[in-house]
Amino acid sequence: MKIGFIGLGIMGRPMAKNLVKAGHELVVFDFNKEAVADLVSCGAKAAESGKEVASQVEVVITMVPNSPHVRAAVLGKDGVAEGAKPGLVLIDMSSIDPTESKKIGEECAKYGIEMLDAPVSGGEPKAIDGTLSVMVGGKKDLFDKYYDMLMVMAGSVVYVGDLGSGNVAKLANQMVVAINIAAVAEALTFAKKAGTDPELVYKAIRGGLAGSTVMDAKAPMMLEGNYKPGFRIELHIKDLNNALNAAHAISSPAPLTAQMMEVMQFLRAEGCDKEDHSSIVKYYEKISGTSVVKENK
């Protein structure tokens, strides 16, 4: 399959590489020339714009930070729409406001472009090993057509409904992840403050009902004091902002999500916005006056 890929960041670059490894022919574009060169070295073809990408392929994947970036990449100057032939399919794998997904889809339809929203979860490690969770909204026949291609990048690809539903699922995921990381951080800080080794507490509880994928991914990072970004605080702030806006628009209360937004705003003010969201533990360390980092680190 000849695929266009726009957005070669922390997530997009390894996702695109997995498509190339699977034998797909890729045409790629990003403002980061080093990232483009990396993909070209793997066998992809470089393009100078989204317009140039769209003119050469049957399907375009976008993987960019937020709603305005998707709109610019697709509908802006030299964007996908300018180079699209009728029948082009856009698969937006960015995490954006579901209302904006629907609006972009409506505007794409004027150019004969069909659209799926297919945001991902799993962070950089799962993007690298091709085991992301993908949540897809749009026409079911389009989902069926591109399912196998999406599975190249994923361990799970699930259809969740009409266009925009993928991002509803992703925002729900991000709400749960943020609250779960905070629960782990709070519990480990409590253990340390109580004079018990937080690493041993983690090992004791991870196999029980409290155990989770989040706990196993983030507790070791907290204990090591390792905040190398797999998913940055600033991106989680973006997702929670979209989640709160979407929740408020339909009068769906989200008090825990709102609290997590305030915690992350504290971390942004502390200069931690480029760090992994495991650094949520720093909030608890600050207010408790202790640290969960292993002493023999």
PDB file of C-alpha atoms in Angstrom:
ATOM      1  CA  MET A   1       0.000   0.000   0.000  1.00  0.00           C
ATOM      2  CA  LYS A   2       1.249   3.501  -0.816  1.00  0.00           C
ATOM      3  CA  ILE A   3       0.843   5.582   2.330  1.00  0.00           C
ATOM      4  CA  GLY A   4       1.504   9.221   3.163  1.00  0.00           C
ATOM      5  CA  PHE A   5       2.708   9.978   6.686  1.00  0.00           C
ATOM      6  CA  ILE A   6       2.750  13.505   8.100  1.00  0.00           C
ATOM      7  CA  GLY A   7       4.242  14.082  11.562  1.00  0.00           C
ATOM      8  CA  LEU A   8       7.448  12.267  12.517  1.00  0.00           C
ATOM      9  CA  GLY A   9       7.728  13.124  16.206  1.00  0.00           C
ATOM     10  CA  ILE A  10       8.282  10.890  19.233  1.00  0.00           C
ATOM     11  CA  MET A  11       5.334   8.711  18.214  1.00  0.00           C
ATOM     12  CA  GLY A  12       5.072   9.245  14.473  1.00  0.00           C
ATOM     13  CA  ARG A  13       8.650   8.354  13.577  1.00  0.00           C
ATOM     14  CA  PRO A  14       8.626   4.792  15.004  1.00  0.00           C
ATOM     15  CA  MET A  15       5.075   4.234  13.718  1.00  0.00           C
ATOM     16  CA  ALA A  16       6.161   5.204  10.200  1.00  0.00           C
ATOM     17  CA  LYS A  17       9.238   2.970  10.477  1.00  0.00           C
ATOM     18  CA  ASN A  18       7.044  -0.003  11.325  1.00  0.00           C
ATOM     19  CA  LEU A  19       4.988   0.603   8.179  1.00  0.00           C
ATOM     20  CA  VAL A  20       8.162   0.673   6.081  1.00  0.00           C
ATOM     21  CA  LYS A  21       9.417  -2.527   7.735  1.00  0.00           C
ATOM     22  CA  ALA A  22       6.110  -4.200   6.852  1.00  0.00           C
ATOM     23  CA  GLY A  23       6.711  -3.471   3.176  1.00  0.00           C
ATOM     24  CA  HIS A  24       4.471  -0.446   2.662  1.00  0.00           C
ATOM     25  CA  GLU A  25       5.661   2.343   0.383  1.00  0.00           C
ATOM     26  CA  LEU A  26       5.773   5.573   2.398  1.00  0.00           C
ATOM     27  CA  VAL A  27       5.876   9.219   1.373  1.00  0.00           C
ATOM     28  CA  VAL A  28       6.676  11.333   4.424  1.00  0.00           C
ATOM     29  CA  PHE A  29       6.665  14.976   5.470  1.00  0.00           C
ATOM     30  CA  ASP A  30       7.700  16.809   8.604  1.00  0.00           C
ATOM     31  CA  PHE A  31       9.236  20.213   9.310  1.00  0.00           C
ATOM     32  CA  ASN A  32      12.002  18.331  11.150  1.00  0.00           C
ATOM     33  CA  LYS A  33      14.369  17.483   8.297  1.00  0.00           C
ATOM     34  CA  GLU A  34      16.440  15.138  10.470  1.00  0.00           C
ATOM     35  CA  ALA A  35      13.356  13.008  11.122  1.00  0.00           C
ATOM     36  CA  VAL A  36      12.540  12.938   7.405  1.00  0.00           C
ATOM     37  CA  ALA A  37      16.125  11.930   6.577  1.00  0.00           C
ATOM     38  CA  ASP A  38      15.903   9.123   9.128  1.00  0.00           C
ATOM     39  CA  LEU A  39      12.813   7.719   7.399  1.00  0.00           C
ATOM     40  CA  VAL A  40      14.389   8.112   3.981  1.00  0.00           C
ATOM     41  CA  SER A  41      17.354   6.056   5.213  1.00  0.00           C
ATOM     42  CA  CYS A  42      14.854   3.326   6.088  1.00  0.00           C
ATOM     43  CA  GLY A  43      13.336   3.343   2.591  1.00  0.00           C
ATOM     44  CA  ALA A  44      10.680   6.070   2.647  1.00  0.00           C
ATOM     45  CA  LYS A  45      10.383   8.879   0.101  1.00  0.00           C
ATOM     46  CA  ALA A  46      10.532  12.513   1.222  1.00  0.00           C
ATOM     47  CA  ALA A  47       7.989  15.167   0.256  1.00  0.00           C
ATOM     48  CA  GLU A  48       8.166  18.940   0.692  1.00  0.00           C
ATOM     49  CA  SER A  49       4.567  19.455   1.866  1.00  0.00           C
ATOM     50  CA  GLY A  50       1.338  17.746   2.783  1.00  0.00           C
ATOM     51  CA  LYS A  51       0.079  18.663  -0.667  1.00  0.00           C
ATOM     52  CA  GLU A  52       2.948  16.779  -2.279  1.00  0.00           C
ATOM     53  CA  VAL A  53       2.339  13.783   0.000  1.00  0.00           C
ATOM     54  CA  ALA A  54      -1.366  13.604  -0.844  1.00  0.00           C
ATOM     55  CA  SER A  55      -0.781  13.791  -4.591  1.00  0.00           C
ATOM     56  CA  GLN A  56       1.149  10.501  -4.538  1.00  0.00           C
ATOM     57  CA  VAL A  57      -0.833   8.188  -2.251  1.00  0.00           C
ATOM     58  CA  GLU A  58      -4.238   6.615  -1.587  1.00  0.00           C
ATOM     59  CA  VAL A  59      -4.216   7.155   2.175  1.00  0.00           C
ATOM     60  CA  VAL A  60      -2.597   9.820   4.382  1.00  0.00           C
ATOM     61  CA  ILE A  61      -1.841   9.361   8.078  1.00  0.00           C
ATOM     62  CA  THR A  62      -1.438  12.472  10.224  1.00  0.00           C
ATOM     63  CA  MET A  63       0.285  12.271  13.621  1.00  0.00           C
ATOM     64  CA  VAL A  64       0.652  15.821  14.949  1.00  0.00           C
ATOM     65  CA  PRO A  65       0.224  17.457  18.381  1.00  0.00           C
ATOM     66  CA  ASN A  66      -3.270  18.983  18.480  1.00  0.00           C
ATOM     67  CA  SER A  67      -6.374  20.150  16.633  1.00  0.00           C
ATOM     68  CA  PRO A  68      -4.860  23.312  15.053  1.00  0.00           C
ATOM     69  CA  HIS A  69      -1.934  21.282  13.703  1.00  0.00           C
ATOM     70  CA  VAL A  70      -4.265  18.737  12.102  1.00  0.00           C
ATOM     71  CA  ARG A  71      -6.343  21.516  10.568  1.00  0.00           C
ATOM     72  CA  ALA A  72      -3.213  23.214   9.193  1.00  0.00           C
ATOM     73  CA  ALA A  73      -1.725  19.960   7.863  1.00  0.00           C
ATOM     74  CA  VAL A  74      -4.942  18.948   6.135  1.00  0.00           C
ATOM     75  CA  LEU A  75      -6.800  22.134   5.216  1.00  0.00           C
ATOM     76  CA  GLY A  76      -4.096  24.811   5.347  1.00  0.00           C
ATOM     77  CA  LYS A  77      -1.811  26.178   2.641  1.00  0.00           C
ATOM     78  CA  ASP A  78       0.024  23.344   0.850  1.00  0.00           C
ATOM     79  CA  GLY A  79      -1.975  20.908   2.957  1.00  0.00           C
ATOM     80  CA  VAL A  80      -3.380  17.494   2.169  1.00  0.00           C
ATOM     81  CA  ALA A  81      -6.625  18.823   0.691  1.00  0.00           C
ATOM     82  CA  GLU A  82      -4.759  20.826  -1.946  1.00  0.00           C
ATOM     83  CA  GLY A  83      -3.066  17.716  -3.303  1.00  0.00           C
ATOM     84  CA  ALA A  84      -5.859  15.210  -2.786  1.00  0.00           C
ATOM     85  CA  LYS A  85      -7.654  13.326  -5.518  1.00  0.00           C
ATOM     86  CA  PRO A  86     -11.299  12.407  -4.794  1.00  0.00           C
ATOM     87  CA  GLY A  87     -11.343   9.136  -2.876  1.00  0.00           C
ATOM     88  CA  LEU A  88      -8.269   9.891  -0.768  1.00  0.00           C
ATOM     89  CA  VAL A  89      -8.597   8.608   2.783  1.00  0.00           C
ATOM     90  CA  LEU A  90      -7.278  10.593   5.755  1.00  0.00           C
ATOM     91  CA  ILE A  91      -6.496   8.688   8.942  1.00  0.00           C
ATOM     92  CA  ASP A  92      -5.788  11.186  11.697  1.00  0.00           C
ATOM     93  CA  MET A  93      -3.921   9.382  14.464  1.00  0.00           C
ATOM     94  CA  SER A  94      -3.376  12.559  16.499  1.00  0.00           C
ATOM     95  CA  SER A  95      -5.161  13.023  19.824  1.00  0.00           C
ATOM     96  CA  ILE A  96      -7.496  15.991  19.393  1.00  0.00           C
ATOM     97  CA  ASP A  97     -10.890  17.360  20.392  1.00  0.00           C
ATOM     98  CA  PRO A  98     -13.569  14.998  18.998  1.00  0.00           C
ATOM     99  CA  THR A  99     -15.723  17.979  17.989  1.00  0.00           C
ATOM    100  CA  GLU A 100     -12.852  19.235  15.839  1.00  0.00           C
ATOM    101  CA  SER A 101     -12.432  15.768  14.293  1.00  0.00           C
ATOM    102  CA  LYS A 102     -16.026  15.951  13.095  1.00  0.00           C
ATOM    103  CA  LYS A 103     -15.587  19.470  11.723  1.00  0.00           C
ATOM    104  CA  ILE A 104     -12.397  18.571   9.857  1.00  0.00           C
ATOM    105  CA  GLY A 105     -14.132  15.485   8.483  1.00  0.00           C
ATOM    106  CA  GLU A 106     -17.016  17.606   7.188  1.00  0.00           C
ATOM    107  CA  GLU A 107     -14.626  19.985   5.443  1.00  0.00           C
ATOM    108  CA  CYS A 108     -12.602  17.102   3.998  1.00  0.00           C
ATOM    109  CA  ALA A 109     -15.775  15.690   2.462  1.00  0.00           C
ATOM    110  CA  LYS A 110     -16.008  18.809   0.256  1.00  0.00           C
ATOM    111  CA  TYR A 111     -12.747  17.673  -1.385  1.00  0.00           C
ATOM    112  CA  GLY A 112     -13.885  14.071  -1.749  1.00  0.00           C
ATOM    113  CA  ILE A 113     -11.697  12.993   1.186  1.00  0.00           C
ATOM    114  CA  GLU A 114     -13.016  10.398   3.631  1.00  0.00           C
ATOM    115  CA  MET A 115     -11.708  10.425   7.190  1.00  0.00           C
ATOM    116  CA  LEU A 116     -11.109   8.166  10.166  1.00  0.00           C
ATOM    117  CA  ASP A 117      -9.993   9.434  13.564  1.00  0.00           C
ATOM    118  CA  ALA A 118      -7.653   6.831  15.057  1.00  0.00           C
ATOM    119  CA  PRO A 119      -5.762   8.145  18.105  1.00  0.00           C
ATOM    120  CA  VAL A 120      -3.319   5.855  19.877  1.00  0.00           C
ATOM    121  CA  SER A 121      -2.318   4.950  23.407  1.00  0.00           C
ATOM    122  CA  GLY A 122       0.858   3.341  24.686  1.00  0.00           C
ATOM    123  CA  GLY A 123       3.559   5.983  24.426  1.00  0.00           C
ATOM    124  CA  GLU A 124       6.927   5.789  22.712  1.00  0.00           C
ATOM    125  CA  PRO A 125       7.865   2.233  23.836  1.00  0.00           C
ATOM    126  CA  LYS A 126       4.746   0.725  22.281  1.00  0.00           C
ATOM    127  CA  ALA A 127       5.113   2.911  19.186  1.00  0.00           C
ATOM    128  CA  ILE A 128       8.591   1.444  18.741  1.00  0.00           C
ATOM    129  CA  ASP A 129       7.590  -2.190  19.190  1.00  0.00           C
ATOM    130  CA  GLY A 130       4.325  -1.816  17.256  1.00  0.00           C
ATOM    131  CA  THR A 131       1.943  -2.677  20.092  1.00  0.00           C
ATOM    132  CA  LEU A 132      -0.067   0.532  20.409  1.00  0.00           C
ATOM    133  CA  SER A 133      -3.760   0.544  21.229  1.00  0.00           C
ATOM    134  CA  VAL A 134      -5.694   2.281  18.454  1.00  0.00           C
ATOM    135  CA  MET A 135      -9.253   3.591  18.871  1.00  0.00           C
ATOM    136  CA  VAL A 136     -11.015   4.262  15.571  1.00  0.00           C
ATOM    137  CA  GLY A 137     -14.032   6.363  14.619  1.00  0.00           C
ATOM    138  CA  GLY A 138     -15.579   6.750  11.167  1.00  0.00           C
ATOM    139  CA  LYS A 139     -17.261   4.586   8.547  1.00  0.00           C
ATOM    140  CA  LYS A 140     -17.099   0.887   9.391  1.00  0.00           C
ATOM    141  CA  ASP A 141     -16.210  -0.111   5.815  1.00  0.00           C
ATOM    142  CA  LEU A 142     -13.178   2.200   5.902  1.00  0.00           C
ATOM    143  CA  PHE A 143     -12.160   0.734   9.242  1.00  0.00           C
ATOM    144  CA  ASP A 144     -12.370  -2.761   7.794  1.00  0.00           C
ATOM    145  CA  LYS A 145     -10.337  -1.761   4.723  1.00  0.00           C
ATOM    146  CA  TYR A 146      -7.442  -0.302   6.714  1.00  0.00           C
ATOM    147  CA  TYR A 147      -7.555  -2.583   9.744  1.00  0.00           C
ATOM    148  CA  ASP A 148      -4.604  -4.735   8.674  1.00  0.00           C
ATOM    149  CA  MET A 149      -2.490  -1.680   7.886  1.00  0.00           C
ATOM    150  CA  LEU A 150      -3.250  -0.169  11.295  1.00  0.00           C
ATOM    151  CA  MET A 151      -2.398  -3.462  12.997  1.00  0.00           C
ATOM    152  CA  VAL A 152       1.162  -3.129  11.690  1.00  0.00           C
ATOM    153  CA  MET A 153       1.579  -0.348  14.271  1.00  0.00           C
ATOM    154  CA  ALA A 154      -0.592  -1.836  16.988  1.00  0.00           C
ATOM    155  CA  GLY A 155      -1.380  -4.658  19.334  1.00  0.00           C
ATOM    156  CA  SER A 156      -5.034  -3.647  19.392  1.00  0.00           C
ATOM    157  CA  VAL A 157      -7.216  -1.788  16.871  1.00  0.00           C
ATOM    158  CA  VAL A 158     -10.821  -1.302  17.989  1.00  0.00           C
ATOM    159  CA  TYR A 159     -13.737   0.311  16.179  1.00  0.00           C
ATOM    160  CA  VAL A 160     -15.718   2.561  18.531  1.00  0.00           C
ATOM    161  CA  GLY A 161     -18.287   4.307  16.313  1.00  0.00           C
ATOM    162  CA  ASP A 162     -18.809   7.331  14.105  1.00  0.00           C
ATOM    163  CA  LEU A 163     -16.152   9.929  13.307  1.00  0.00           C
ATOM    164  CA  GLY A 164     -15.000  11.575  16.535  1.00  0.00           C
ATOM    165  CA  SER A 165     -15.593   8.454  18.624  1.00  0.00           C
ATOM    166  CA  GLY A 166     -11.954   7.487  18.415  1.00  0.00           C
ATOM    167  CA  ASN A 167     -10.966  10.698  20.155  1.00  0.00           C
ATOM    168  CA  VAL A 168     -13.730  10.307  22.735  1.00  0.00           C
ATOM    169  CA  ALA A 169     -12.190   6.931  23.607  1.00  0.00           C
ATOM    170  CA  LYS A 170      -8.688   8.425  23.664  1.00  0.00           C
ATOM    171  CA  LEU A 171      -9.727  11.239  25.997  1.00  0.00           C
ATOM    172  CA  ALA A 172     -11.382   8.707  28.299  1.00  0.00           C
ATOM    173  CA  ASN A 173      -8.100   6.773  28.248  1.00  0.00           C
ATOM    174  CA  GLN A 174      -6.093   9.871  29.125  1.00  0.00           C
ATOM    175  CA  MET A 175      -8.406  10.697  32.018  1.00  0.00           C
ATOM    176  CA  VAL A 176      -7.912   7.205  33.466  1.00  0.00           C
ATOM    177  CA  VAL A 177      -4.137   7.241  32.890  1.00  0.00           C
ATOM    178  CA  ALA A 178      -3.611  10.612  34.597  1.00  0.00           C
ATOM    179  CA  ILE A 179      -5.700   9.663  37.617  1.00  0.00           C
ATOM    180  CA  ASN A 180      -4.013   6.242  37.816  1.00  0.00           C
ATOM    181  CA  ILE A 181      -0.492   7.720  37.731  1.00  0.00           C
ATOM    182  CA  ALA A 182      -1.487  10.116  40.499  1.00  0.00           C
ATOM    183  CA  ALA A 183      -2.872   7.246  42.591  1.00  0.00           C
ATOM    184  CA  VAL A 184       0.403   5.339  42.219  1.00  0.00           C
ATOM    185  CA  ALA A 185       2.439   8.432  43.096  1.00  0.00           C
ATOM    186  CA  GLU A 186       0.265   9.215  46.094  1.00  0.00           C
ATOM    187  CA  ALA A 187       0.495   5.646  47.409  1.00  0.00           C
ATOM    188  CA  LEU A 188       4.277   5.394  46.987  1.00  0.00           C
ATOM    189  CA  THR A 189       4.766   8.756  48.688  1.00  0.00           C
ATOM    190  CA  PHE A 190       2.538   7.602  51.546  1.00  0.00           C
ATOM    191  CA  ALA A 191       4.611   4.421  51.903  1.00  0.00           C
ATOM    192  CA  LYS A 192       7.869   6.368  52.049  1.00  0.00           C
ATOM    193  CA  LYS A 193       6.487   8.869  54.543  1.00  0.00           C
ATOM    194  CA  ALA A 194       5.291   5.968  56.709  1.00  0.00           C
ATOM    195  CA  GLY A 195       8.827   4.559  56.811  1.00  0.00           C
ATOM    196  CA  THR A 196       8.220   1.594  54.480  1.00  0.00           C
ATOM    197  CA  ASP A 197      10.273   0.973  51.340  1.00  0.00           C
ATOM    198  CA  PRO A 198       8.060   2.153  48.439  1.00  0.00           C
ATOM    199  CA  GLU A 199       9.724  -0.304  46.042  1.00  0.00           C
ATOM    200  CA  LEU A 200       8.761  -3.229  48.281  1.00  0.00           C
ATOM    201  CA  VAL A 201       5.228  -1.839  48.595  1.00  0.00           C
ATOM    202  CA  TYR A 202       5.022  -1.649  44.792  1.00  0.00           C
ATOM    203  CA  LYS A 203       6.159  -5.278  44.497  1.00  0.00           C
ATOM    204  CA  ALA A 204       3.667  -6.327  47.154  1.00  0.00           C
ATOM    205  CA  ILE A 205       0.614  -4.709  45.592  1.00  0.00           C
ATOM    206  CA  ARG A 206       1.283  -4.956  41.842  1.00  0.00           C
ATOM    207  CA  GLY A 207      -0.133  -8.492  41.629  1.00  0.00           C
ATOM    208  CA  GLY A 208      -3.380  -7.600  43.370  1.00  0.00           C
ATOM    209  CA  LEU A 209      -6.401  -5.522  42.419  1.00  0.00           C
ATOM    210  CA  ALA A 210      -4.360  -2.295  42.585  1.00  0.00           C
ATOM    211  CA  GLY A 211      -1.998  -3.587  39.923  1.00  0.00           C
ATOM    212  CA  SER A 212      -2.228  -2.027  36.456  1.00  0.00           C
ATOM    213  CA  THR A 213      -0.326  -1.435  33.249  1.00  0.00           C
ATOM    214  CA  VAL A 214       0.155   2.138  34.416  1.00  0.00           C
ATOM    215  CA  MET A 215       1.615   1.029  37.725  1.00  0.00           C
ATOM    216  CA  ASP A 216       4.084  -1.350  36.075  1.00  0.00           C
ATOM    217  CA  ALA A 217       5.140   1.284  33.544  1.00  0.00           C
ATOM    218  CA  LYS A 218       5.409   4.300  35.848  1.00  0.00           C
ATOM    219  CA  ALA A 219       6.234   3.097  39.371  1.00  0.00           C
ATOM    220  CA  PRO A 220       9.737   1.899  38.340  1.00  0.00           C
ATOM    221  CA  MET A 221      10.382   5.276  36.674  1.00  0.00           C
ATOM    222  CA  MET A 222       9.340   7.102  39.848  1.00  0.00           C
ATOM    223  CA  LEU A 223      11.569   4.882  41.975  1.00  0.00           C
ATOM    224  CA  GLU A 224      14.529   5.516  39.662  1.00  0.00           C
ATOM    225  CA  GLY A 225      13.868   9.240  39.379  1.00  0.00           C
ATOM    226  CA  ASN A 226      13.723   8.676  35.620  1.00  0.00           C
ATOM    227  CA  TYR A 227      11.508  11.200  33.843  1.00  0.00           C
ATOM    228  CA  LYS A 228      12.782  10.704  30.284  1.00  0.00           C
ATOM    229  CA  PRO A 229       9.686  11.424  28.220  1.00  0.00           C
ATOM    230  CA  GLY A 230       7.669   8.604  26.767  1.00  0.00           C
ATOM    231  CA  PHE A 231       4.670  10.900  27.052  1.00  0.00           C
ATOM    232  CA  ARG A 232       5.336  14.469  28.100  1.00  0.00           C
ATOM    233  CA  ILE A 233       3.424  16.404  30.749  1.00  0.00           C
ATOM    234  CA  GLU A 234       2.706  19.157  28.202  1.00  0.00           C
ATOM    235  CA  LEU A 235       0.950  16.670  25.904  1.00  0.00           C
ATOM    236  CA  HIS A 236      -1.082  15.249  28.774  1.00  0.00           C
ATOM    237  CA  ILE A 237      -2.137  18.797  29.655  1.00  0.00           C
ATOM    238  CA  LYS A 238      -3.308  19.182  26.056  1.00  0.00           C
ATOM    239  CA  ASP A 239      -5.336  15.961  26.278  1.00  0.00           C
ATOM    240  CA  LEU A 240      -6.906  16.862  29.626  1.00  0.00           C
ATOM    241  CA  ASN A 241      -7.793  20.305  28.314  1.00  0.00           C
ATOM    242  CA  ASN A 242      -9.585  18.662  25.372  1.00  0.00           C
ATOM    243  CA  ALA A 243     -11.241  16.192  27.752  1.00  0.00           C
ATOM    244  CA  LEU A 244     -12.511  18.933  30.057  1.00  0.00           C
ATOM    245  CA  ASN A 245     -13.764  21.042  27.145  1.00  0.00           C
ATOM    246  CA  ALA A 246     -15.602  18.051  25.677  1.00  0.00           C
ATOM    247  CA  ALA A 247     -17.008  17.054  29.077  1.00  0.00           C
ATOM    248  CA  HIS A 248     -18.197  20.576  29.853  1.00  0.00           C
ATOM    249  CA  ALA A 249     -19.881  20.842  26.448  1.00  0.00           C
ATOM    250  CA  ILE A 250     -22.131  17.886  27.296  1.00  0.00           C
ATOM    251  CA  SER A 251     -22.480  18.588  31.055  1.00  0.00           C
ATOM    252  CA  SER A 252     -20.525  15.480  32.054  1.00  0.00           C
ATOM    253  CA  PRO A 253     -18.851  16.146  35.437  1.00  0.00           C
ATOM    254  CA  ALA A 254     -15.121  15.396  35.552  1.00  0.00           C
ATOM    255  CA  PRO A 255     -13.870  16.495  38.996  1.00  0.00           C
ATOM    256  CA  LEU A 256     -10.908  14.087  39.164  1.00  0.00           C
ATOM    257  CA  THR A 257      -9.749  15.110  35.702  1.00  0.00           C
ATOM    258  CA  ALA A 258     -10.008  18.761  36.739  1.00  0.00           C
ATOM    259  CA  GLN A 259      -7.866  18.057  39.800  1.00  0.00           C
ATOM    260  CA  MET A 260      -5.264  16.342  37.640  1.00  0.00           C
ATOM    261  CA  MET A 261      -5.174  19.362  35.364  1.00  0.00           C
ATOM    262  CA  GLU A 262      -4.264  21.518  38.380  1.00  0.00           C
ATOM    263  CA  VAL A 263      -1.515  19.071  39.411  1.00  0.00           C
ATOM    264  CA  MET A 264      -0.067  19.194  35.904  1.00  0.00           C
ATOM    265  CA  GLN A 265      -0.271  22.978  35.812  1.00  0.00           C
ATOM    266  CA  PHE A 266       1.819  22.972  39.007  1.00  0.00           C
ATOM    267  CA  LEU A 267       4.388  20.771  37.245  1.00  0.00           C
ATOM    268  CA  ARG A 268       4.411  23.083  34.236  1.00  0.00           C
ATOM    269  CA  ALA A 269       5.094  26.018  36.570  1.00  0.00           C
ATOM    270  CA  GLU A 270       7.963  23.988  38.068  1.00  0.00           C
ATOM    271  CA  GLY A 271       9.500  23.530  34.604  1.00  0.00           C
ATOM    272  CA  CYS A 272       8.594  19.854  34.290  1.00  0.00           C
ATOM    273  CA  ASP A 273       6.365  20.121  31.215  1.00  0.00           C
ATOM    274  CA  LYS A 274       8.908  18.376  28.933  1.00  0.00           C
ATOM    275  CA  GLU A 275       9.277  15.451  31.335  1.00  0.00           C
ATOM    276  CA  ASP A 276       7.391  12.162  31.310  1.00  0.00           C
ATOM    277  CA  HIS A 277       4.038  12.189  33.078  1.00  0.00           C
ATOM    278  CA  SER A 278       5.568   9.888  35.698  1.00  0.00           C
ATOM    279  CA  SER A 279       6.923  13.152  37.133  1.00  0.00           C
ATOM    280  CA  ILE A 280       3.463  13.652  38.642  1.00  0.00           C
ATOM    281  CA  VAL A 281       5.185  12.070  41.645  1.00  0.00           C
ATOM    282  CA  LYS A 282       7.171  15.319  42.021  1.00  0.00           C
ATOM    283  CA  TYR A 283       3.967  17.081  43.061  1.00  0.00           C
ATOM    284  CA  TYR A 284       3.525  14.624  45.937  1.00  0.00           C
ATOM    285  CA  GLU A 285       7.205  14.770  46.835  1.00  0.00           C
ATOM    286  CA  LYS A 286       6.980  18.563  47.007  1.00  0.00           C
ATOM    287  CA  ILE A 287       3.902  18.737  49.233  1.00  0.00           C
ATOM    288  CA  SER A 288       5.012  15.858  51.482  1.00  0.00           C
ATOM    289  CA  GLY A 289       8.652  16.897  51.818  1.00  0.00           C
ATOM    290  CA  THR A 290       9.950  13.453  50.898  1.00  0.00           C
ATOM    291  CA  SER A 291      11.227  11.531  47.869  1.00  0.00           C
ATOM    292  CA  VAL A 292      10.338   8.038  46.647  1.00  0.00           C
ATOM    293  CA  VAL A 293      13.588   7.711  44.640  1.00  0.00           C
ATOM    294  CA  LYS A 294      15.627   4.688  45.742  1.00  0.00           C
ATOM    295  CA  GLU A 295      18.425   5.754  48.061  1.00  0.00           C
ATOM    296  CA  ASN A 296      21.016   3.543  46.335  1.00  0.00           C
ATOM    297  CA  LYS A 297      20.232   5.121  42.962  1.00  0.00           C
TER     298      LYS A 297
END
